[in-house]
mmCIF file of C-alpha atoms in Angstrom:
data_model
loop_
_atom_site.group_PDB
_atom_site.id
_atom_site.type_symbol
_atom_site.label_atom_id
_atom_site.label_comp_id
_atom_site.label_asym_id
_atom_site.label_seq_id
_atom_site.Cartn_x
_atom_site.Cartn_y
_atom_site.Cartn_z
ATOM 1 C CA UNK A 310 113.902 92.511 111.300
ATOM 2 C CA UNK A 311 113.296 94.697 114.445
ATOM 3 C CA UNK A 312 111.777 98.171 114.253
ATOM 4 C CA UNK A 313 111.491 100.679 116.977
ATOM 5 C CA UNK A 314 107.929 100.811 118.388
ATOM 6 C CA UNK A 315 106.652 104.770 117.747
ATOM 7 C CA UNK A 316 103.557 105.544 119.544
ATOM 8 C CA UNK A 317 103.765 109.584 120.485
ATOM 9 C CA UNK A 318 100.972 111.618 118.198
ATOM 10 C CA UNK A 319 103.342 113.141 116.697
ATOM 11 C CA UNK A 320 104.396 109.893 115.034
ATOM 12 C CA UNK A 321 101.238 108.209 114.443
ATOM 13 C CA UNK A 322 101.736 109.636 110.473
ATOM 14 C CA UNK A 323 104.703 107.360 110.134
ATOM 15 C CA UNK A 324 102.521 104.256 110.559
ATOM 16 C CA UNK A 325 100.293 103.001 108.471
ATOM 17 C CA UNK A 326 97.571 99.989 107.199
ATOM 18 C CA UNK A 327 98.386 98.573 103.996
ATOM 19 C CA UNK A 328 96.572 96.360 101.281
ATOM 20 C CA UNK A 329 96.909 95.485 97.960
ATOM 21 C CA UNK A 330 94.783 95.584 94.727
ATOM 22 C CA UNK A 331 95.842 93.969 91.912
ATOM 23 C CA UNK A 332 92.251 94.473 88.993
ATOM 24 C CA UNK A 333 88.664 96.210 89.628
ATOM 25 C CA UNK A 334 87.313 93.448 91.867
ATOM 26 C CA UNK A 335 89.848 93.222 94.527
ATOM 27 C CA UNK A 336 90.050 97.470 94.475
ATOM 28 C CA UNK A 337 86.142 96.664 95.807
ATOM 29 C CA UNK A 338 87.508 94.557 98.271
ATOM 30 C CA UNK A 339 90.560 97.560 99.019
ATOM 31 C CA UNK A 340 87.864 100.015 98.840
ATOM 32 C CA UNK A 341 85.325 98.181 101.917
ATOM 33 C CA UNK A 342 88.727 97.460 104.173
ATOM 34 C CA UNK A 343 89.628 101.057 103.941
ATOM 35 C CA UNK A 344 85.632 101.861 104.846
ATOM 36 C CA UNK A 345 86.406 99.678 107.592
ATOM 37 C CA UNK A 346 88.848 101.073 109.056
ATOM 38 C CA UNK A 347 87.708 104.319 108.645
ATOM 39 C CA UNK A 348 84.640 103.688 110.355
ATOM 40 C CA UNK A 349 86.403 102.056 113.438
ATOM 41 C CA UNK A 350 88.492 105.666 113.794
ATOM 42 C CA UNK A 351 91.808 104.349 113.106
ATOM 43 C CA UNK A 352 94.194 106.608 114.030
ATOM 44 C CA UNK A 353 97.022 105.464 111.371
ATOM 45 C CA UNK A 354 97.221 106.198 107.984
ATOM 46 C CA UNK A 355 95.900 103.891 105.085
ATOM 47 C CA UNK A 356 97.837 103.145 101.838
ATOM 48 C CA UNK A 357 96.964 100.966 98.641
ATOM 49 C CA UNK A 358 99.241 98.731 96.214
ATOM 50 C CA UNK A 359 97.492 98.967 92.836
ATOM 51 C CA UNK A 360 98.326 97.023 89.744
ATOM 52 C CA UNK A 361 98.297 98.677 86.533
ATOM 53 C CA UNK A 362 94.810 97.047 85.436
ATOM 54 C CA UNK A 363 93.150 98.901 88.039
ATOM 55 C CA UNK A 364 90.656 100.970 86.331
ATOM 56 C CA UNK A 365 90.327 104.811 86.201
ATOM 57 C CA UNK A 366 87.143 105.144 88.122
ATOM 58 C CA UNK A 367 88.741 102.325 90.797
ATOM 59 C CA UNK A 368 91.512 104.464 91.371
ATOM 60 C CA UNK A 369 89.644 107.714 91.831
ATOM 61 C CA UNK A 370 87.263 106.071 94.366
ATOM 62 C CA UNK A 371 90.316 104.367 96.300
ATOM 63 C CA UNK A 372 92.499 107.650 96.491
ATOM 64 C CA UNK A 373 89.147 109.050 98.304
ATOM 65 C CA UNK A 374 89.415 106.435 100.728
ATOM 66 C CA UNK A 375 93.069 105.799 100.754
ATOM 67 C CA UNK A 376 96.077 108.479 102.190
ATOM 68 C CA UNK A 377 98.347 107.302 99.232
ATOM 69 C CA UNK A 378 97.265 105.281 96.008
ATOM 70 C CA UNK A 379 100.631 103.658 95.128
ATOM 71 C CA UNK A 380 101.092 102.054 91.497
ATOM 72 C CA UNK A 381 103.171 99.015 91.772
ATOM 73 C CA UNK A 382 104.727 96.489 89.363
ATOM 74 C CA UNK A 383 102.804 92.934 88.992
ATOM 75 C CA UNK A 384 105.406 90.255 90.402
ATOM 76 C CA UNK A 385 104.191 86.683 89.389
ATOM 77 C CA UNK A 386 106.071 83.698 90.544
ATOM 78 C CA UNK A 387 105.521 81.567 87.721
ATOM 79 C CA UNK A 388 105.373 78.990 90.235
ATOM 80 C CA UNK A 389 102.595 77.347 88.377
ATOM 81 C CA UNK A 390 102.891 73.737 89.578
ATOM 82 C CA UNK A 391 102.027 74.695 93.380
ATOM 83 C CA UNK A 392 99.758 76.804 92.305
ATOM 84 C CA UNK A 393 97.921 74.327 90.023
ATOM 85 C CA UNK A 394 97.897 71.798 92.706
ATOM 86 C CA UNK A 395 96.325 74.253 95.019
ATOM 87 C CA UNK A 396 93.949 74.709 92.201
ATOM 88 C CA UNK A 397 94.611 78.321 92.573
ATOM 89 C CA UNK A 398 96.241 79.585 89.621
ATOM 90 C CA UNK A 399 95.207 83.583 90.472
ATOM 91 C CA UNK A 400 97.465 83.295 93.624
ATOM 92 C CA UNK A 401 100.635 84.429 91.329
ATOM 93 C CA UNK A 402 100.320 87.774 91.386
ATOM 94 C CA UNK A 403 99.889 88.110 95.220
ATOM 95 C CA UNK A 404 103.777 88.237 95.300
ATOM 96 C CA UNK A 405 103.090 91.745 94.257
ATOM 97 C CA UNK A 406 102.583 92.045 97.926
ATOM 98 C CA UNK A 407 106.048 91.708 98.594
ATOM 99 C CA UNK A 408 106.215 95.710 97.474
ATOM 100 C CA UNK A 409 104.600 96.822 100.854
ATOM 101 C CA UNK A 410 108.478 96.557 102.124
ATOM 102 C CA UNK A 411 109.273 99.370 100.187
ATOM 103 C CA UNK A 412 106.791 101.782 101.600
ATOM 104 C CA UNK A 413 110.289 103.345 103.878
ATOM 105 C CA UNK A 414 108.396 106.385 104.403
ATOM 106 C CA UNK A 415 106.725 104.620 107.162
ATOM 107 C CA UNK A 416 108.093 103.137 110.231
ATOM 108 C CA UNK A 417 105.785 100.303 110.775
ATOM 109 C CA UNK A 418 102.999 98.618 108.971
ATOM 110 C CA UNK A 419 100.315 96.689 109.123
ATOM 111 C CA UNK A 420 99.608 95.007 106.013
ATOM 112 C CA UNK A 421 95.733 93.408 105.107
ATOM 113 C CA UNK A 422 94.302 91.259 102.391
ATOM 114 C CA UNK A 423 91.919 93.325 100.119
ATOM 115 C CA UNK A 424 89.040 90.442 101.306
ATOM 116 C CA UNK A 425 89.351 91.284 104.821
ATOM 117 C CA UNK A 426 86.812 92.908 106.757
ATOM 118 C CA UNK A 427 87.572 95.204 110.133
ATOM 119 C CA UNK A 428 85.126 94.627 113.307
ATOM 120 C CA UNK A 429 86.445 97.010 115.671
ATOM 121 C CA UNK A 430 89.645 99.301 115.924
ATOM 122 C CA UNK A 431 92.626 97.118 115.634
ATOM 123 C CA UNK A 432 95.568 100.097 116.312
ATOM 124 C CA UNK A 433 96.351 98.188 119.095
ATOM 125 C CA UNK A 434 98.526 95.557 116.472
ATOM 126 C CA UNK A 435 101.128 98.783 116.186
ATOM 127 C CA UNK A 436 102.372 97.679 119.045
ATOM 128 C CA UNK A 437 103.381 94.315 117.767
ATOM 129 C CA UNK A 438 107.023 94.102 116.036
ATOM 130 C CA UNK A 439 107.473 92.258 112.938
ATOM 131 C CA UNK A 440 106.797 89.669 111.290
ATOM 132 C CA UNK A 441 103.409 89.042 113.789
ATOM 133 C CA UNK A 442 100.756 87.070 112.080
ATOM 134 C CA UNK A 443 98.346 84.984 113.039
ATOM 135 C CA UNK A 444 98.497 80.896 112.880
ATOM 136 C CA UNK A 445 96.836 79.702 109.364
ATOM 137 C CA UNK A 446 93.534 77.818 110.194
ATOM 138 C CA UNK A 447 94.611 74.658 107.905
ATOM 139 C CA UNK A 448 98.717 75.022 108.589
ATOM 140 C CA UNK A 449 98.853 76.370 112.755
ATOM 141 C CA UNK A 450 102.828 76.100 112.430
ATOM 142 C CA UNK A 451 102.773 79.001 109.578
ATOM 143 C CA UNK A 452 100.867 81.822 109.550
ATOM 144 C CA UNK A 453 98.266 83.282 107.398
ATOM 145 C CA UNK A 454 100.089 86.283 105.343
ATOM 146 C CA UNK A 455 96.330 87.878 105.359
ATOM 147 C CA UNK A 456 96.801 90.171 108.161
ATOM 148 C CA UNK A 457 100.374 90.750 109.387
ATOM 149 C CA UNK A 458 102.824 93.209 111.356
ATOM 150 C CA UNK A 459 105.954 94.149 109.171
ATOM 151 C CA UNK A 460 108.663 97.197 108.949
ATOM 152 C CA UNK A 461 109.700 98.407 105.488
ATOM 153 C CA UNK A 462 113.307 98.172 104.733
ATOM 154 C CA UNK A 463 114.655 97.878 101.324
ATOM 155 C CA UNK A 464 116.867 95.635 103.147
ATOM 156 C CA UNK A 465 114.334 93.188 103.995
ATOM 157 C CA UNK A 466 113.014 93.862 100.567
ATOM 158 C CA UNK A 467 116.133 92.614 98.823
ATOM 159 C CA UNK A 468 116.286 90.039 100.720
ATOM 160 C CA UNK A 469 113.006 88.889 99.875
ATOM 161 C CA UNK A 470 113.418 88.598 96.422
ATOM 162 C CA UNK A 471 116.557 87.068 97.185
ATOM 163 C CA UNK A 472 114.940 84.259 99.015
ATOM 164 C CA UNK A 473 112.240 83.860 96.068
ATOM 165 C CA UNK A 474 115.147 83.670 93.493
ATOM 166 C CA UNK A 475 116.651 80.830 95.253
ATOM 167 C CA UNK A 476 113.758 79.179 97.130
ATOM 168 C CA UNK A 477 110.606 80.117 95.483
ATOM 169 C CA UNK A 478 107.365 79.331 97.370
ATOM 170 C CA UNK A 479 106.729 76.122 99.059
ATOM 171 C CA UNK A 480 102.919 76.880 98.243
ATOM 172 C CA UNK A 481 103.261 79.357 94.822
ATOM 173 C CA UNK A 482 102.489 82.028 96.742
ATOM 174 C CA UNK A 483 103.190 85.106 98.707
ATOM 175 C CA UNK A 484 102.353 82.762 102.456
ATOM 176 C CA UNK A 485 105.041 80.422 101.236
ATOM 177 C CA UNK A 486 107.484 82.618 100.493
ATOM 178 C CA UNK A 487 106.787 84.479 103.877
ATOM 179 C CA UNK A 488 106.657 82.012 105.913
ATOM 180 C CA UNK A 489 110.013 80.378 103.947
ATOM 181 C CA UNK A 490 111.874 83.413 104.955
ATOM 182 C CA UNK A 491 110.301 84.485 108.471
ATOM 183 C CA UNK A 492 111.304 80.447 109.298
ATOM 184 C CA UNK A 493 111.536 80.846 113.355
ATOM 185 C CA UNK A 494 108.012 82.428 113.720
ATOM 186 C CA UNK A 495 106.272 78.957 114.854
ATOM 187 C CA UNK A 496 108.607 78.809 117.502
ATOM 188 C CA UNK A 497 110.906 81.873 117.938
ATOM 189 C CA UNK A 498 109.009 84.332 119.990
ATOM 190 C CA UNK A 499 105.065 83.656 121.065
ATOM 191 C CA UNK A 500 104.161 87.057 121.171
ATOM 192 C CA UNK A 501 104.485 87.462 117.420
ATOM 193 C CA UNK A 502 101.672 84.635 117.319
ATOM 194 C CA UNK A 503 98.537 86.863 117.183
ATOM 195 C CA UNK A 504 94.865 85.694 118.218
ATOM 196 C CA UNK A 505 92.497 84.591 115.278
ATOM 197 C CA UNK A 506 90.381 87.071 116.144
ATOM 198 C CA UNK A 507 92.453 89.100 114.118
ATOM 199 C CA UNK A 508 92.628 86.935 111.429
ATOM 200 C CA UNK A 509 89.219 84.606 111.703
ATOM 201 C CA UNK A 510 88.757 82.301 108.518
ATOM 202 C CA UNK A 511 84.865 83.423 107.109
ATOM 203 C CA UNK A 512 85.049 79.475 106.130
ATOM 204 C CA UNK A 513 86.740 77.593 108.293
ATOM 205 C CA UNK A 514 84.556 75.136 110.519
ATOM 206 C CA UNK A 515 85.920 75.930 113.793
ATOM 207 C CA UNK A 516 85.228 72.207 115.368
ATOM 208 C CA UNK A 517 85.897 73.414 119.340
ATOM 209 C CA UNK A 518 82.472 74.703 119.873
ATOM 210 C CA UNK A 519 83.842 77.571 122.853
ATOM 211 C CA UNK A 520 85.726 79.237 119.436
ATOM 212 C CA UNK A 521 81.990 80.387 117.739
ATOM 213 C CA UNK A 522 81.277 81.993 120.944
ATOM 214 C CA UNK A 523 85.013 83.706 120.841
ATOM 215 C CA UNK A 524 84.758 84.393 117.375
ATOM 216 C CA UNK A 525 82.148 86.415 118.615
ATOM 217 C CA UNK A 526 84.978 88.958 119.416
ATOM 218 C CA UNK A 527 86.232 89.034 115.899
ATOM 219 C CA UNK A 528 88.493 92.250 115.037
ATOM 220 C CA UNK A 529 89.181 91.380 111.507
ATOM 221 C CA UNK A 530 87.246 88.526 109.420
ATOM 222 C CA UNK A 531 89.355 87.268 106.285
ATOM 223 C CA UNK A 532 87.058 85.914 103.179
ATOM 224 C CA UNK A 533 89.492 83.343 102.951
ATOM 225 C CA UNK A 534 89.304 81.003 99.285
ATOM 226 C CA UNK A 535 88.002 81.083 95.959
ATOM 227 C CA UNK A 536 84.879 82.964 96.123
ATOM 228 C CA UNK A 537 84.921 86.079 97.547
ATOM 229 C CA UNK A 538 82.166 88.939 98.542
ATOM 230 C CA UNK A 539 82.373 90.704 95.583
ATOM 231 C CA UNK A 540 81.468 86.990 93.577
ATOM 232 C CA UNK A 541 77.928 87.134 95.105
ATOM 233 C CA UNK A 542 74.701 89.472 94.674
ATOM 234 C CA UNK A 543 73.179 91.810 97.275
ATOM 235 C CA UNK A 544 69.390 92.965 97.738
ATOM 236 C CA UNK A 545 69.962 95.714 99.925
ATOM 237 C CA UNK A 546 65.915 96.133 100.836
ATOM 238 C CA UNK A 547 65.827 92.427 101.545
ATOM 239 C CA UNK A 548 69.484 92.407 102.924
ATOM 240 C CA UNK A 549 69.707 88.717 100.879
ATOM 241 C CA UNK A 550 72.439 88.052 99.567
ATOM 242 C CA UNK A 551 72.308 85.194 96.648
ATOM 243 C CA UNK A 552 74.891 83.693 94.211
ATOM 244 C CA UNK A 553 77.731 81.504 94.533
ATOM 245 C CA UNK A 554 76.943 77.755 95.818
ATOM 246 C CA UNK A 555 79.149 75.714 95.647
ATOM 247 C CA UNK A 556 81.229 77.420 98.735
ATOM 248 C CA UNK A 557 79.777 77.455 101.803
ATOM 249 C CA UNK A 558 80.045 80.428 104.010
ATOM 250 C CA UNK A 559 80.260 79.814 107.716
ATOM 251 C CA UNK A 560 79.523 83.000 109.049
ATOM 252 C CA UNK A 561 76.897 84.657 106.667
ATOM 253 C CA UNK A 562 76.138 87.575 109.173
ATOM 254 C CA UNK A 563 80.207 88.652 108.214
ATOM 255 C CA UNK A 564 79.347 88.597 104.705
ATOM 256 C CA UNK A 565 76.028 90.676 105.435
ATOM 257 C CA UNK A 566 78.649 92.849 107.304
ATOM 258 C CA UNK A 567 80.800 93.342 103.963
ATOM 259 C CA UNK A 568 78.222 93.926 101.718
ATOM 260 C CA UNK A 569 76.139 96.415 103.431
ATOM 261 C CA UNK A 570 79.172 98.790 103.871
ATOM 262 C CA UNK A 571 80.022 98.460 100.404
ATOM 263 C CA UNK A 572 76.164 98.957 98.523
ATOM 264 C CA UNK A 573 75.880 101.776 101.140
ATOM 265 C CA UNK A 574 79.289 103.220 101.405
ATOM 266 C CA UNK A 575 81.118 102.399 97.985
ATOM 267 C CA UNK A 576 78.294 101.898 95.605
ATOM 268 C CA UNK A 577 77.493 105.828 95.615
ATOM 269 C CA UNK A 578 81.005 106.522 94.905
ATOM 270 C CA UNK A 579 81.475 104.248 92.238
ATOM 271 C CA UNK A 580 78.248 105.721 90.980
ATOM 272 C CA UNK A 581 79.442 108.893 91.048
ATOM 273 C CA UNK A 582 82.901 108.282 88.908
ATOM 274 C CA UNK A 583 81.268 105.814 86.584
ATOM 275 C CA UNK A 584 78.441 108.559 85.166
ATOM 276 C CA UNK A 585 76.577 107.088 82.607
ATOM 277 C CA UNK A 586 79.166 104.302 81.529
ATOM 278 C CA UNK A 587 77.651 100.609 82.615
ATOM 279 C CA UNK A 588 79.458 99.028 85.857
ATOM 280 C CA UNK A 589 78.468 96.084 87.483
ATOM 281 C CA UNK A 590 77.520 96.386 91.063
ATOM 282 C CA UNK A 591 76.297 93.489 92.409
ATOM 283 C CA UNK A 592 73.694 95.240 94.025
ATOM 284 C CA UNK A 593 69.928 94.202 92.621
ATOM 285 C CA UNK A 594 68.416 97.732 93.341
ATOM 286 C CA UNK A 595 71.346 99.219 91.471
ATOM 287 C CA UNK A 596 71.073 96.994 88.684
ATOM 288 C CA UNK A 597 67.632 97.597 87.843
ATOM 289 C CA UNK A 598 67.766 101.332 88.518
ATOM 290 C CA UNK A 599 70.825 101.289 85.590
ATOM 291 C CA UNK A 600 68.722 98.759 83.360
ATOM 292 C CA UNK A 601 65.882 101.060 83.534
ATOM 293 C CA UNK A 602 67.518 104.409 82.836
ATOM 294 C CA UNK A 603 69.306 102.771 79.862
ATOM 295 C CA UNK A 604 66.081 101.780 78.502
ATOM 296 C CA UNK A 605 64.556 104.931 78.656
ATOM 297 C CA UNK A 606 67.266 106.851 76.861
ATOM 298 C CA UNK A 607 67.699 103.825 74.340
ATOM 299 C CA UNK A 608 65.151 103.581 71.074
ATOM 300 C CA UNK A 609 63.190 100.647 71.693
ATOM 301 C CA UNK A 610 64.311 97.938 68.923
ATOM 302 C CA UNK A 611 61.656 95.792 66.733
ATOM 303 C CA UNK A 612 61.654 92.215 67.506
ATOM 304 C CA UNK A 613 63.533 91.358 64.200
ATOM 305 C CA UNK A 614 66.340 94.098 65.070
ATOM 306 C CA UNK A 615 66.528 92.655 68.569
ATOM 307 C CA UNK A 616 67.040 88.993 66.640
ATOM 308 C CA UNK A 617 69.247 90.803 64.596
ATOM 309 C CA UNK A 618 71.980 92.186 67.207
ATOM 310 C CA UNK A 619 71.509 88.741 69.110
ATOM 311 C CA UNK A 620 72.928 86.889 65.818
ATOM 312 C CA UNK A 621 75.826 89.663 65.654
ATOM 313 C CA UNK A 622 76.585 88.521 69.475
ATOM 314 C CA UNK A 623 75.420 92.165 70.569
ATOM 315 C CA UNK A 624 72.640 91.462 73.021
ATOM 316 C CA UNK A 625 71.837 94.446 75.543
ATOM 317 C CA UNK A 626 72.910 92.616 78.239
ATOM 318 C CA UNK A 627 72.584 95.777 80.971
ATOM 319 C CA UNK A 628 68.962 96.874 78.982
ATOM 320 C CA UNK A 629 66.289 94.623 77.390
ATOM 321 C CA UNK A 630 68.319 91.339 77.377
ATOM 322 C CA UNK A 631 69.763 91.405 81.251
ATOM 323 C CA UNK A 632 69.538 88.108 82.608
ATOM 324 C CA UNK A 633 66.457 89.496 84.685
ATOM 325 C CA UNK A 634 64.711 90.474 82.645
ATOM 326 C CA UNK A 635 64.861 87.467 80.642
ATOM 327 C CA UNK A 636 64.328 85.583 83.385
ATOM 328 C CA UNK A 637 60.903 87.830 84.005
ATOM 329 C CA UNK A 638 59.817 86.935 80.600
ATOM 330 C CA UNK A 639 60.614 82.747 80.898
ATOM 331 C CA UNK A 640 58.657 83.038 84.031
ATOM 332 C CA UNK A 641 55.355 84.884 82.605
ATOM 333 C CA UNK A 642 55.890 82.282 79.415
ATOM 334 C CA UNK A 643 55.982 79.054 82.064
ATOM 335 C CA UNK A 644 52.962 80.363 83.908
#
């Protein structure tokens, strides 16, 4: 589990950032981290784990982002009763993960959860050997398998699935498993514990009040839980972002930070390899702009052919019958 530490410029190419997309919204999330990254001058190459229901246009957008678009099988771990009691069911497939082992053409990695967000160049974790990770906010004696330094081996790889053949996951997913098999990281070596700031939970309420001010110096912020970016709605002229409740967000400016790379950054792209075919942004402006070009190419329908299609459970939900434009109409009716 020890790899040789390459740092001439000659060898830079054999290193490289990793994440993993496994359907359409976490490829947004891929497609921001890459953005990221890119913007922050990395110096290291950047590769993506797609799952076959990764969409066309997804793809073609990520391999402008990416160095190498890499399809990959879906491992689940059935291991539905942790899961369940996590009440996280969609964790399964993150053993998929476990692929990033096979990448041998590289000599070290750095693997990152597609909801992760990069602050400021981070090349400095090449220098770290494997497995360094940073302490889970709710588990500090394991570490969160969001952001950590690994070496592909088909070795380690076999071993792996090895380990989830006999052991499964402790949790259902690809932590336990990680932290099941890297077993001395809590107390093995302490230089393989890295800061949160390369790992900081967007929710976690950080209750030692010195650690907002350090989380000031955030490298990497991780959209740790249930809802993610992508599960809200921007206004980029407003730079409001509105949606999902029932999660609260402790750092909203890191959320700001995600979603104005992506409407300005991504959105055009996807744009661009989506034509005239319907795609959900989350992006208001972008929503209306589609809504309105559809209804000008569109024959306008008579009320009772408008009834009509509603009854056959064909409403224009991107045109005439988008939920803001219905909304527009309840609120001239209430008036």
């Amino acid at each position: 589990m020890f790899c040789h530490v390459k740092t001439s410029a000659a060898q830079l190419e054999y290193q490289a950032f990793v994440t993993l997309a496994t359907n359409d919204s976490y490829a947004r999330g891929a497609m921001v981290l890459g953005k990221s990254l890119r913007n922050h001058n990395t110096s290291r190459k950047l590769v993506a784990l797609i799952g076959p229901q990764v969409s066309e246009p997804c793809q073609s957008v990520l391999k402008r982002i990416y160095d190498e678009v890499r399809m990959v099988d879906v491992l689940d771990s059935g291991d539905t009763a942790h899961l369940a009691m996590m009440k996280r069911p969609d964790l399964g497939v993150t053993f998929t993960k476990l692929h990033c082992w096979t990448l041998t053409h590289y000599s070290k990695c750095v693997f990152m959860d597609a909801d992760t967000l990069v602050l400021s160049n981070i090349d400095e974790l090449f220098d770290r050997e494997e497995l360094s990770a940073a302490p889970d906010p709710g588990w500090p004696d394991c570490f969160n398998s969001g952001v950590f330094v690994f070496c592909p081996s088909m070795e380690t790889y076999g071993k792996l699935l090895q380990y989830c053949t006999e052991h499964g996951s402790f949790d259902g997913g690809d932590q336990g498993v990680l932290n099941g098999f890297f077993s001395n990281w809590a107390t093995a070596d302490i230089s393989k514990h890295l800061p949160f700031i390369y790992n900081l939970s967007s929710i976690a309420i950080y209750t030692y009040l010195p650690a907002f001010k350090y989380g000031g110096n955030a490298k990497v912020v991780h959209f740790l839980g249930k809802t993610k970016p992508w599960s809200y709605t921007f206004d980029p002229k407003a730079k409001r972002i509105t949606g999902s409740t029932h999660e609260a967000t402790a750092h909203p400016t890191f959320l700001l930070d995600w979603w104005s790379l992506f409407s300005s950054a991504v959105v055009p792209m996807l744009q661009e390899q989506y034509g005239d075919q319907p795609f959900h942004s989350g992006c208001v402006e972008v929503m209306e702009t589609h809504s309105q070009s559809n209804n000008s190419l569109q024959p306008q329908l008579s009320s009772e052919e408008r009834k009509e299609k509603w009854e056959q459970g064909q409403a224009d939900y991107m045109g005439m019958d988008s939920f803001d434009n219905i909304k527009r109409k309840l609120d001239t009716f209430l008036k």
